[in-house]
PDB file of C-alpha atoms in Angstrom:
ATOM      1  CA  GLU A  17       0.032  -0.037  -0.092  1.00 74.00           C
ATOM      2  CA  PRO A  18       1.321   3.468  -0.876  1.00 78.00           C
ATOM      3  CA  GLU A  19       2.536   5.507   2.061  1.00 89.00           C
ATOM      4  CA  VAL A  20       3.896   8.893   2.890  1.00 93.00           C
ATOM      5  CA  THR A  21       7.387   8.641   4.273  1.00 94.00           C
ATOM      6  CA  GLN A  22       9.229  11.114   6.259  1.00 95.00           C
ATOM      7  CA  THR A  23      12.861  11.746   7.271  1.00 95.00           C
ATOM      8  CA  PRO A  24      14.610  11.690   9.689  1.00 94.00           C
ATOM      9  CA  SER A  25      12.268  10.267  12.291  1.00 94.00           C
ATOM     10  CA  HIS A  26      14.325  12.117  14.937  1.00 96.00           C
ATOM     11  CA  GLN A  27      16.457  15.322  14.413  1.00 97.00           C
ATOM     12  CA  VAL A  28      17.906  17.188  17.025  1.00 97.00           C
ATOM     13  CA  THR A  29      19.227  20.647  16.369  1.00 97.00           C
ATOM     14  CA  GLN A  30      20.803  23.729  18.244  1.00 97.00           C
ATOM     15  CA  MET A  31      18.946  26.549  18.681  1.00 97.00           C
ATOM     16  CA  GLY A  32      19.375  29.171  16.033  1.00 97.00           C
ATOM     17  CA  GLN A  33      20.387  26.510  13.527  1.00 97.00           C
ATOM     18  CA  GLU A  34      18.322  25.835  10.097  1.00 97.00           C
ATOM     19  CA  VAL A  35      16.456  22.651   9.835  1.00 97.00           C
ATOM     20  CA  ILE A  36      14.901  20.834   7.000  1.00 97.00           C
ATOM     21  CA  LEU A  37      12.318  18.218   7.265  1.00 97.00           C
ATOM     22  CA  ARG A  38      11.627  16.109   4.230  1.00 97.00           C
ATOM     23  CA  CYS A  39       8.673  14.015   3.134  1.00 97.00           C
ATOM     24  CA  VAL A  40       8.055  11.685   0.101  1.00 97.00           C
ATOM     25  CA  PRO A  41       4.151  12.018  -0.481  1.00 96.00           C
ATOM     26  CA  ILE A  42       2.434   9.305  -2.123  1.00 94.00           C
ATOM     27  CA  SER A  43       2.982   9.421  -5.771  1.00 92.00           C
ATOM     28  CA  ASN A  44      -0.123  10.287  -7.450  1.00 90.00           C
ATOM     29  CA  HIS A  45      -1.090  12.911  -4.779  1.00 93.00           C
ATOM     30  CA  LEU A  46      -1.193  16.213  -5.789  1.00 92.00           C
ATOM     31  CA  TYR A  47      -1.919  18.397  -2.397  1.00 93.00           C
ATOM     32  CA  PHE A  48       0.887  18.496   0.457  1.00 95.00           C
ATOM     33  CA  TYR A  49       0.429  19.213   4.167  1.00 95.00           C
ATOM     34  CA  TRP A  50       2.289  20.379   7.323  1.00 97.00           C
ATOM     35  CA  TYR A  51       1.250  19.648  10.722  1.00 96.00           C
ATOM     36  CA  ARG A  52       2.998  20.077  14.157  1.00 96.00           C
ATOM     37  CA  GLN A  53       2.127  18.421  17.719  1.00 92.00           C
ATOM     38  CA  ILE A  54       3.816  19.965  20.098  1.00 93.00           C
ATOM     39  CA  LEU A  55       4.269  16.953  22.849  1.00 88.00           C
ATOM     40  CA  GLY A  56       1.264  16.602  25.165  1.00 83.00           C
ATOM     41  CA  GLN A  57      -0.638  18.919  22.803  1.00 87.00           C
ATOM     42  CA  LYS A  58      -2.968  18.694  19.855  1.00 87.00           C
ATOM     43  CA  VAL A  59      -2.183  18.150  16.061  1.00 92.00           C
ATOM     44  CA  GLU A  60      -2.157  21.478  14.459  1.00 94.00           C
ATOM     45  CA  PHE A  61      -2.549  22.629  10.872  1.00 93.00           C
ATOM     46  CA  LEU A  62       0.505  24.366   9.595  1.00 96.00           C
ATOM     47  CA  VAL A  63       0.241  24.890   5.675  1.00 95.00           C
ATOM     48  CA  SER A  64      -1.097  23.266   2.406  1.00 93.00           C
ATOM     49  CA  PHE A  65       0.576  23.434  -0.940  1.00 94.00           C
ATOM     50  CA  TYR A  66      -0.669  22.621  -4.399  1.00 92.00           C
ATOM     51  CA  ASN A  67       0.620  23.365  -7.710  1.00 90.00           C
ATOM     52  CA  ASN A  68       3.914  24.732  -6.608  1.00 91.00           C
ATOM     53  CA  GLU A  69       2.367  27.255  -4.174  1.00 92.00           C
ATOM     54  CA  ILE A  70       1.052  27.532  -0.678  1.00 94.00           C
ATOM     55  CA  SER A  71      -2.775  27.138  -0.817  1.00 90.00           C
ATOM     56  CA  GLU A  72      -3.310  28.006   3.059  1.00 89.00           C
ATOM     57  CA  LYS A  73      -1.607  28.469   5.868  1.00 92.00           C
ATOM     58  CA  SER A  74      -1.838  28.989   9.742  1.00 91.00           C
ATOM     59  CA  GLU A  75      -0.727  31.574  12.116  1.00 92.00           C
ATOM     60  CA  ILE A  76       1.707  29.426  13.120  1.00 93.00           C
ATOM     61  CA  PHE A  77       3.096  29.490   9.914  1.00 95.00           C
ATOM     62  CA  ASP A  78       5.353  32.594  10.329  1.00 93.00           C
ATOM     63  CA  ASP A  79       8.349  33.940   8.181  1.00 94.00           C
ATOM     64  CA  GLN A  80      10.723  31.308   9.980  1.00 96.00           C
ATOM     65  CA  PHE A  81       8.900  28.411   7.946  1.00 97.00           C
ATOM     66  CA  SER A  82       8.756  27.538   4.387  1.00 97.00           C
ATOM     67  CA  VAL A  83       8.078  24.725   2.099  1.00 97.00           C
ATOM     68  CA  GLU A  84       9.379  23.312  -1.134  1.00 95.00           C
ATOM     69  CA  ARG A  85       8.774  20.775  -3.782  1.00 92.00           C
ATOM     70  CA  PRO A  86      12.285  20.838  -5.107  1.00 88.00           C
ATOM     71  CA  ASP A  87      11.899  17.931  -7.465  1.00 88.00           C
ATOM     72  CA  GLY A  88       8.909  15.642  -8.278  1.00 79.00           C
ATOM     73  CA  SER A  89       8.986  13.438  -5.354  1.00 87.00           C
ATOM     74  CA  ASN A  90      10.035  15.313  -2.291  1.00 94.00           C
ATOM     75  CA  PHE A  91       8.263  18.092  -0.171  1.00 96.00           C
ATOM     76  CA  THR A  92      10.070  19.807   2.560  1.00 97.00           C
ATOM     77  CA  LEU A  93       9.324  22.116   5.550  1.00 98.00           C
ATOM     78  CA  LYS A  94      12.327  24.273   6.437  1.00 97.00           C
ATOM     79  CA  ILE A  95      12.789  26.079   9.554  1.00 97.00           C
ATOM     80  CA  ARG A  96      15.150  29.026   8.927  1.00 96.00           C
ATOM     81  CA  SER A  97      16.215  29.886  12.759  1.00 95.00           C
ATOM     82  CA  THR A  98      15.105  27.378  15.309  1.00 97.00           C
ATOM     83  CA  LYS A  99      13.700  28.208  18.638  1.00 96.00           C
ATOM     84  CA  LEU A 100      13.132  26.040  21.647  1.00 97.00           C
ATOM     85  CA  GLU A 101       9.401  26.247  20.955  1.00 96.00           C
ATOM     86  CA  ASP A 102       9.538  24.452  17.561  1.00 97.00           C
ATOM     87  CA  SER A 103      10.409  21.210  19.278  1.00 97.00           C
ATOM     88  CA  ALA A 104       7.503  19.081  18.146  1.00 96.00           C
ATOM     89  CA  MET A 105       6.499  16.098  16.108  1.00 94.00           C
ATOM     90  CA  TYR A 106       6.078  17.315  12.509  1.00 97.00           C
ATOM     91  CA  PHE A 107       3.705  15.417  10.282  1.00 96.00           C
ATOM     92  CA  CYS A 108       3.494  15.709   6.401  1.00 96.00           C
ATOM     93  CA  ALA A 109       0.287  14.590   4.483  1.00 93.00           C
ATOM     94  CA  SER A 110      -0.712  14.421   1.130  1.00 92.00           C
ATOM     95  CA  SER A 111      -4.043  13.771  -0.817  1.00 89.00           C
ATOM     96  CA  GLU A 112      -5.260  13.144  -4.209  1.00 90.00           C
ATOM     97  CA  THR A 113      -7.518  16.461  -4.308  1.00 85.00           C
ATOM     98  CA  VAL A 114      -8.594  18.875  -1.884  1.00 79.00           C
ATOM     99  CA  ASN A 115     -11.674  16.974  -1.430  1.00 75.00           C
ATOM    100  CA  THR A 116     -10.266  13.462  -0.522  1.00 78.00           C
ATOM    101  CA  GLU A 117      -8.702  11.865   2.482  1.00 78.00           C
ATOM    102  CA  ALA A 118      -5.016  12.880   3.622  1.00 84.00           C
ATOM    103  CA  PHE A 119      -2.699  10.349   4.296  1.00 88.00           C
ATOM    104  CA  PHE A 120      -0.245  10.834   7.206  1.00 90.00           C
ATOM    105  CA  GLY A 121       3.423  10.125   7.469  1.00 92.00           C
ATOM    106  CA  GLN A 122       5.045   8.544  10.600  1.00 91.00           C
ATOM    107  CA  GLY A 123       6.522  11.913  11.738  1.00 94.00           C
ATOM    108  CA  THR A 124       9.600  13.601  12.480  1.00 96.00           C
ATOM    109  CA  ARG A 125      10.284  14.604  16.159  1.00 95.00           C
ATOM    110  CA  LEU A 126      12.399  17.729  16.079  1.00 97.00           C
ATOM    111  CA  THR A 127      14.320  18.656  19.386  1.00 97.00           C
ATOM    112  CA  VAL A 128      15.825  22.117  19.720  1.00 98.00           C
ATOM    113  CA  VAL A 129      18.481  22.389  22.074  1.00 97.00           C
TER     114      VAL A 129
ATOM    115  CA  ALA B  19     -14.729  27.765  11.284  1.00 79.00           C
ATOM    116  CA  GLN B  20     -14.767  23.932  12.598  1.00 82.00           C
ATOM    117  CA  SER B  21     -13.907  22.965  15.899  1.00 89.00           C
ATOM    118  CA  VAL B  22     -13.836  19.730  17.573  1.00 95.00           C
ATOM    119  CA  THR B  23     -14.369  19.013  21.456  1.00 95.00           C
ATOM    120  CA  GLN B  24     -13.290  15.985  23.166  1.00 96.00           C
ATOM    121  CA  LEU B  25     -14.762  16.026  26.524  1.00 90.00           C
ATOM    122  CA  ASP B  26     -12.223  13.458  28.395  1.00 94.00           C
ATOM    123  CA  SER B  27      -8.660  13.974  28.553  1.00 94.00           C
ATOM    124  CA  GLN B  28      -8.379  10.474  29.997  1.00 96.00           C
ATOM    125  CA  VAL B  29     -10.170   7.368  29.827  1.00 97.00           C
ATOM    126  CA  PRO B  30      -9.139   4.431  32.392  1.00 96.00           C
ATOM    127  CA  VAL B  31     -10.726   1.165  31.755  1.00 96.00           C
ATOM    128  CA  PHE B  32     -10.342  -2.611  32.428  1.00 96.00           C
ATOM    129  CA  GLU B  33      -9.305  -4.832  30.035  1.00 96.00           C
ATOM    130  CA  GLU B  34     -12.050  -6.446  28.159  1.00 96.00           C
ATOM    131  CA  ALA B  35     -14.745  -3.677  29.255  1.00 97.00           C
ATOM    132  CA  PRO B  36     -16.488  -1.747  26.991  1.00 97.00           C
ATOM    133  CA  VAL B  37     -15.172   1.873  26.080  1.00 97.00           C
ATOM    134  CA  GLU B  38     -16.695   5.010  24.573  1.00 97.00           C
ATOM    135  CA  LEU B  39     -14.962   7.946  23.709  1.00 98.00           C
ATOM    136  CA  ARG B  40     -16.830  11.349  23.369  1.00 97.00           C
ATOM    137  CA  CYS B  41     -16.418  13.655  20.420  1.00 97.00           C
ATOM    138  CA  ASN B  42     -18.452  16.656  19.799  1.00 97.00           C
ATOM    139  CA  TYR B  43     -17.875  18.950  16.687  1.00 95.00           C
ATOM    140  CA  SER B  44     -19.009  22.540  15.531  1.00 92.00           C
ATOM    141  CA  SER B  45     -19.473  23.337  11.983  1.00 88.00           C
ATOM    142  CA  SER B  46     -21.591  25.788   9.965  1.00 84.00           C
ATOM    143  CA  VAL B  47     -20.935  23.454   6.883  1.00 85.00           C
ATOM    144  CA  SER B  48     -21.188  19.914   5.987  1.00 85.00           C
ATOM    145  CA  VAL B  49     -18.131  18.105   7.326  1.00 88.00           C
ATOM    146  CA  TYR B  50     -16.076  14.627   7.135  1.00 90.00           C
ATOM    147  CA  LEU B  51     -15.519  13.133  10.518  1.00 93.00           C
ATOM    148  CA  PHE B  52     -12.450  11.002  11.475  1.00 94.00           C
ATOM    149  CA  TRP B  53     -10.760   9.163  14.368  1.00 96.00           C
ATOM    150  CA  TYR B  54      -7.219   8.607  14.329  1.00 93.00           C
ATOM    151  CA  VAL B  55      -4.973   6.719  16.933  1.00 93.00           C
ATOM    152  CA  GLN B  56      -1.808   7.619  18.124  1.00 89.00           C
ATOM    153  CA  TYR B  57       0.377   4.730  19.831  1.00 89.00           C
ATOM    154  CA  PRO B  58       3.085   5.821  21.901  1.00 83.00           C
ATOM    155  CA  ASN B  59       6.202   7.464  20.006  1.00 76.00           C
ATOM    156  CA  GLN B  60       4.313   6.601  16.965  1.00 79.00           C
ATOM    157  CA  GLY B  61       2.636   8.610  14.225  1.00 79.00           C
ATOM    158  CA  LEU B  62      -0.870   9.187  12.996  1.00 86.00           C
ATOM    159  CA  GLN B  63      -3.103   6.228  12.060  1.00 87.00           C
ATOM    160  CA  LEU B  64      -6.581   6.613  10.785  1.00 88.00           C
ATOM    161  CA  LEU B  65      -9.125   4.320  12.683  1.00 93.00           C
ATOM    162  CA  LEU B  66     -12.149   5.422  10.925  1.00 93.00           C
ATOM    163  CA  LYS B  67     -14.158   7.935   9.039  1.00 91.00           C
ATOM    164  CA  TYR B  68     -17.441   9.174   8.006  1.00 92.00           C
ATOM    165  CA  LEU B  69     -18.033  10.729   4.701  1.00 87.00           C
ATOM    166  CA  SER B  70     -21.923  10.104   3.903  1.00 86.00           C
ATOM    167  CA  GLY B  71     -24.091   7.025   3.974  1.00 88.00           C
ATOM    168  CA  SER B  72     -24.512   5.170   6.929  1.00 90.00           C
ATOM    169  CA  THR B  73     -24.246   6.719  10.329  1.00 92.00           C
ATOM    170  CA  LEU B  74     -22.194   3.889  11.705  1.00 96.00           C
ATOM    171  CA  VAL B  75     -18.860   3.753  10.709  1.00 96.00           C
ATOM    172  CA  LYS B  76     -16.536   0.602  11.256  1.00 96.00           C
ATOM    173  CA  GLY B  77     -12.924   0.443  11.690  1.00 94.00           C
ATOM    174  CA  ILE B  78      -9.912  -1.277  12.155  1.00 92.00           C
ATOM    175  CA  ASN B  79      -9.009  -2.994  15.312  1.00 92.00           C
ATOM    176  CA  GLY B  80     -12.823  -3.742  16.340  1.00 96.00           C
ATOM    177  CA  PHE B  81     -13.894   0.370  16.877  1.00 97.00           C
ATOM    178  CA  GLU B  82     -16.786   1.725  15.468  1.00 97.00           C
ATOM    179  CA  ALA B  83     -18.265   5.298  15.640  1.00 98.00           C
ATOM    180  CA  GLU B  84     -21.811   6.819  14.978  1.00 96.00           C
ATOM    181  CA  PHE B  85     -22.138  10.005  13.306  1.00 95.00           C
ATOM    182  CA  ASN B  86     -25.200  12.009  14.997  1.00 94.00           C
ATOM    183  CA  LYS B  87     -26.090  14.940  12.949  1.00 91.00           C
ATOM    184  CA  SER B  88     -28.759  16.506  15.413  1.00 93.00           C
ATOM    185  CA  GLN B  89     -26.250  15.980  18.674  1.00 94.00           C
ATOM    186  CA  THR B  90     -23.271  17.054  16.323  1.00 94.00           C
ATOM    187  CA  SER B  91     -21.449  14.110  17.877  1.00 96.00           C
ATOM    188  CA  PHE B  92     -19.380  11.263  16.615  1.00 97.00           C
ATOM    189  CA  HIS B  93     -18.600   9.234  19.428  1.00 97.00           C
ATOM    190  CA  LEU B  94     -16.107   6.140  19.199  1.00 98.00           C
ATOM    191  CA  ARG B  95     -17.097   3.014  20.852  1.00 98.00           C
ATOM    192  CA  LYS B  96     -15.273  -0.343  21.400  1.00 98.00           C
ATOM    193  CA  PRO B  97     -17.136  -3.296  23.013  1.00 97.00           C
ATOM    194  CA  SER B  98     -14.440  -5.214  24.598  1.00 97.00           C
ATOM    195  CA  VAL B  99     -10.804  -3.479  24.673  1.00 97.00           C
ATOM    196  CA  HIS B 100      -7.359  -4.861  25.047  1.00 96.00           C
ATOM    197  CA  ILE B 101      -4.018  -3.816  26.485  1.00 95.00           C
ATOM    198  CA  SER B 102      -3.016  -3.139  22.958  1.00 94.00           C
ATOM    199  CA  ASP B 103      -5.470  -0.438  22.589  1.00 96.00           C
ATOM    200  CA  THR B 104      -3.527   1.789  24.900  1.00 96.00           C
ATOM    201  CA  ALA B 105      -3.012   4.925  22.933  1.00 95.00           C
ATOM    202  CA  GLU B 106      -4.198   8.594  22.204  1.00 94.00           C
ATOM    203  CA  TYR B 107      -7.122   8.958  20.153  1.00 96.00           C
ATOM    204  CA  PHE B 108      -8.034  12.281  18.311  1.00 95.00           C
ATOM    205  CA  CYS B 109     -11.066  13.149  16.714  1.00 96.00           C
ATOM    206  CA  ALA B 110     -10.936  15.180  13.598  1.00 94.00           C
ATOM    207  CA  VAL B 111     -13.119  17.141  11.329  1.00 93.00           C
ATOM    208  CA  SER B 112     -12.658  18.687   7.782  1.00 88.00           C
ATOM    209  CA  ARG B 113     -14.833  20.796   5.727  1.00 83.00           C
ATOM    210  CA  ARG B 114     -16.243  18.747   2.567  1.00 77.00           C
ATOM    211  CA  SER B 115     -14.940  21.502   0.138  1.00 73.00           C
ATOM    212  CA  SER B 116     -11.102  21.224   1.835  1.00 70.00           C
ATOM    213  CA  ALA B 117     -11.303  17.490   3.003  1.00 63.00           C
ATOM    214  CA  SER B 118      -7.618  17.629   3.505  1.00 67.00           C
ATOM    215  CA  LYS B 119      -7.312  20.586   5.977  1.00 79.00           C
ATOM    216  CA  ILE B 120      -8.131  18.451   9.113  1.00 88.00           C
ATOM    217  CA  ILE B 121      -8.921  20.440  12.352  1.00 91.00           C
ATOM    218  CA  PHE B 122      -8.200  17.880  15.559  1.00 94.00           C
ATOM    219  CA  GLY B 123      -9.309  17.704  18.835  1.00 95.00           C
ATOM    220  CA  SER B 124      -7.179  17.829  22.076  1.00 93.00           C
ATOM    221  CA  GLY B 125      -7.029  14.019  22.082  1.00 94.00           C
ATOM    222  CA  THR B 126      -8.294  11.224  24.875  1.00 96.00           C
ATOM    223  CA  ARG B 127      -5.695   9.121  26.380  1.00 95.00           C
ATOM    224  CA  LEU B 128      -7.195   5.295  26.879  1.00 97.00           C
ATOM    225  CA  SER B 129      -5.430   3.473  29.402  1.00 95.00           C
ATOM    226  CA  ILE B 130      -6.433  -0.106  29.812  1.00 95.00           C
ATOM    227  CA  ARG B 131      -5.971  -1.664  33.256  1.00 91.00           C
ATOM    228  CA  PRO B 132      -5.277  -5.727  33.227  1.00 88.00           C
TER     229      PRO B 132
END
């Protein structure tokens, strides 16, 4: 069964460093998403991406964040200068259309020290 | 805007007992409803979803949920739980016009006692 894959599963970075989280969506999907879950809290929507541009973003997704589809298979989330409060589990998701179910990856646990 | 309320942050039950995890939602438009499970240190797994049709939805691992439009609820049930059901359960909603942008509830931690 096709699945969304995320790498790495765990990333530790120093405060102020840039970090890139990588995702490979399901191959025939056209819509891509990032969600975040701070430890012990609920999962929050960050951003949706379609046709090489952001279609929607939450208030969490500020100028520190950016997304990119650098090639035909990867979808990345970049945090420019990490802060301690960016420590969270980041989930990538993809869907075939805007009206169909999103499939989630296993997540990348980001720890900022 | 849509919102989801999970009334219980923690639910302890004994093994082989029935369980119900409560979920209420709020929306001015038609929605899809979901339950996701997150086992310790793992990602999100879809348990079941309501898109349309029968209001009783059956999912994986013996779980089921019933969509009640008049009460705006989507409670999750299992007639007999196992130790392996210990996990965090998230109720979620999305607009039908934007099904992939999912709004999650705060989660219910289900702990099973032997």
